[in-house]
C-alpha positions as a Markdown table, in Angstrom:
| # | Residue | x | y | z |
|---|---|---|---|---|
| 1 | Unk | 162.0 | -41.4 | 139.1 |
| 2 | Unk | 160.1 | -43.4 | 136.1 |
| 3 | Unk | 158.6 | -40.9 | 133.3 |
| 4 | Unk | 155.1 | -40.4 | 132.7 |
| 5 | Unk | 155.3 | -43.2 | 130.1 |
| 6 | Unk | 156.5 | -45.5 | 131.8 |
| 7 | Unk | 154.7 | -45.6 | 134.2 |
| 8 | Unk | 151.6 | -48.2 | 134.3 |
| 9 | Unk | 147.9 | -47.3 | 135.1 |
| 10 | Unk | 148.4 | -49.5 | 138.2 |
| 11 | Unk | 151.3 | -47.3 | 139.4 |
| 12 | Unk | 149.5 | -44.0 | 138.6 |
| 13 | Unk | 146.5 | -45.1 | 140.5 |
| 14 | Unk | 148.1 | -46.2 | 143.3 |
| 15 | Unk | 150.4 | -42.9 | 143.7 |
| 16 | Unk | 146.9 | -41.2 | 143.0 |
| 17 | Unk | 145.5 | -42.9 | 146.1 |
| 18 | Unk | 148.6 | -42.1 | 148.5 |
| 19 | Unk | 148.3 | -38.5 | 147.4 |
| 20 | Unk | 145.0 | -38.2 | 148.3 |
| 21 | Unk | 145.6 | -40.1 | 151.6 |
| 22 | Unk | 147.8 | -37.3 | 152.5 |
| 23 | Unk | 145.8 | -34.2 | 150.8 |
| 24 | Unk | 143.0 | -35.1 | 152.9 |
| 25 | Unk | 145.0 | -35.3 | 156.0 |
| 26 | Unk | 146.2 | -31.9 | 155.4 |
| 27 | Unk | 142.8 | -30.3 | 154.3 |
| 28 | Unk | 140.9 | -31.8 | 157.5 |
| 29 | Unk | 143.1 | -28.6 | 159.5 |
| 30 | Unk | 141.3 | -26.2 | 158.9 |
| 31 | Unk | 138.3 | -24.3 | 157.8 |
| 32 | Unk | 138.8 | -22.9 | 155.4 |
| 33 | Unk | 140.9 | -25.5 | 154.0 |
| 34 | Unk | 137.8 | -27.4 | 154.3 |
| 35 | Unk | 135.9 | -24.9 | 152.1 |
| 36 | Unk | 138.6 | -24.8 | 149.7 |
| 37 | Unk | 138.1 | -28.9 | 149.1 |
| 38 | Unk | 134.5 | -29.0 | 148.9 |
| 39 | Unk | 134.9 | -26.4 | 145.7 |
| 40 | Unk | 137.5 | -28.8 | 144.4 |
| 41 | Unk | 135.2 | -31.7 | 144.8 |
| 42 | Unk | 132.4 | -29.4 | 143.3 |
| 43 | Unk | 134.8 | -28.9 | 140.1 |
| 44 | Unk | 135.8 | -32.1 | 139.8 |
| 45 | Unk | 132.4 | -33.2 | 139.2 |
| 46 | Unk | 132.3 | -31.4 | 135.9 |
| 47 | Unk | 134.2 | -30.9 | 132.6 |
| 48 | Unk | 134.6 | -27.5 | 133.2 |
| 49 | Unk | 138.4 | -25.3 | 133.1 |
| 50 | Unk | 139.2 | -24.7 | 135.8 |
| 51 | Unk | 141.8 | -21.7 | 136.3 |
| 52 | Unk | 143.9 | -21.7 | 139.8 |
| 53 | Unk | 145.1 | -18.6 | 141.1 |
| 54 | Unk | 147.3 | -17.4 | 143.9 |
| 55 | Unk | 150.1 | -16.0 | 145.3 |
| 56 | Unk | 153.4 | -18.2 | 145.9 |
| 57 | Unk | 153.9 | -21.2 | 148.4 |
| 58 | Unk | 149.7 | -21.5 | 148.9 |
| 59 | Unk | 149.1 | -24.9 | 147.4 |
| 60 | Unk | 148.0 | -24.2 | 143.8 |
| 61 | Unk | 149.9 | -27.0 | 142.5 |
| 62 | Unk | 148.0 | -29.3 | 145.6 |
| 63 | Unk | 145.0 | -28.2 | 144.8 |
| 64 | Unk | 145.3 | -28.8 | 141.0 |
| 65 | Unk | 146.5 | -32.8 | 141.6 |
| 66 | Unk | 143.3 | -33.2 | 144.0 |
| 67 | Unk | 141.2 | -31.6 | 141.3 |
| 68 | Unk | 142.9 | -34.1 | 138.3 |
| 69 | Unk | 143.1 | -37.2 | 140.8 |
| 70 | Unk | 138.9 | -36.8 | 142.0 |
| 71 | Unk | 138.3 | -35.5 | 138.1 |
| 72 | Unk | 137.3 | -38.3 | 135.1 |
| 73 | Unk | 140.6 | -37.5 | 134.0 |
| 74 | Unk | 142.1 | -39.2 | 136.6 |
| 75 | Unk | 143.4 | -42.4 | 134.5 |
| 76 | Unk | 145.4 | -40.1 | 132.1 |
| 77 | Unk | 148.6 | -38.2 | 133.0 |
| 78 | Unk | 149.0 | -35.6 | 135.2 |
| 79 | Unk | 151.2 | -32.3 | 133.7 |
| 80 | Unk | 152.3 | -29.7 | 135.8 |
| 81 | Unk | 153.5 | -26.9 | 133.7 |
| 82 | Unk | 154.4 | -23.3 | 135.3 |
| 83 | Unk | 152.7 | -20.5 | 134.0 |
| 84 | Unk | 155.5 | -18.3 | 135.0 |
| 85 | Unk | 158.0 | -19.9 | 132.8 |
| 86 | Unk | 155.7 | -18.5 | 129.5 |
| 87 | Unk | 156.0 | -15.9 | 127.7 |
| 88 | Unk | 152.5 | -13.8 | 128.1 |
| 89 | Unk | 151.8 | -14.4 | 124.3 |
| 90 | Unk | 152.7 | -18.3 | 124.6 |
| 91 | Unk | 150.2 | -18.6 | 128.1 |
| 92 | Unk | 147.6 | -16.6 | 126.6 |
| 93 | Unk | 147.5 | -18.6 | 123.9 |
| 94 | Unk | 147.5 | -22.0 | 125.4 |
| 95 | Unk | 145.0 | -20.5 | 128.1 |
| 96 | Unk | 142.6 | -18.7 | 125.6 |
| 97 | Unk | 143.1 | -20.5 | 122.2 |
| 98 | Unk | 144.7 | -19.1 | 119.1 |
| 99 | Unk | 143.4 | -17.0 | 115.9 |
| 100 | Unk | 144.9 | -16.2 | 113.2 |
């Protein structure tokens, strides 16, 4: 599989659209999946941080590349990073900002 840097606008957009092809398939199941996308879309209207949590295996990561792919940050790269890989002083840092 190509990096994120080398892969072109063109490609990202395009993998962008097949993702969302099959996110929206999945989400049409159910009700309450169906609630859960309308406060993605919400959020993805805004510029506002959005913090997803949730046990393991319920589709944070899926929810997080809807909410990047329908966000105005679509057209930059998308990072997955796992929280749980962190130290607790590293993630609170990166999620809360640093003082010294």
């Amino acid at each position: 599989m190509n990096t994120e840097a080398e892969r072109t606008p063109e490609r990202r957009s395009l993998e962008e659209t097949e993702f969302l092809r099959a996110y929206d398939q999945l989400f049409r199941r159910s009700e309450k999946a169906q609630k859960v996308e309308e406060i993605v879309a919400r959020a993805a209207a805004t510029d506002a941080t959005v913090l997803i949590l949730g046990e393991a295996g319920v589709g944070k990561e899926l929810v997080a590349r809807s909410l990047h792919c329908r966000s105005s940050r679509s057209g930059k790269p998308w990072h997955k990073i796992s929280c749980a890989s962190l130290p607790q002083d590293v993630l609170e840092s990166e999620l809360f900002g640093h003082e010294e």
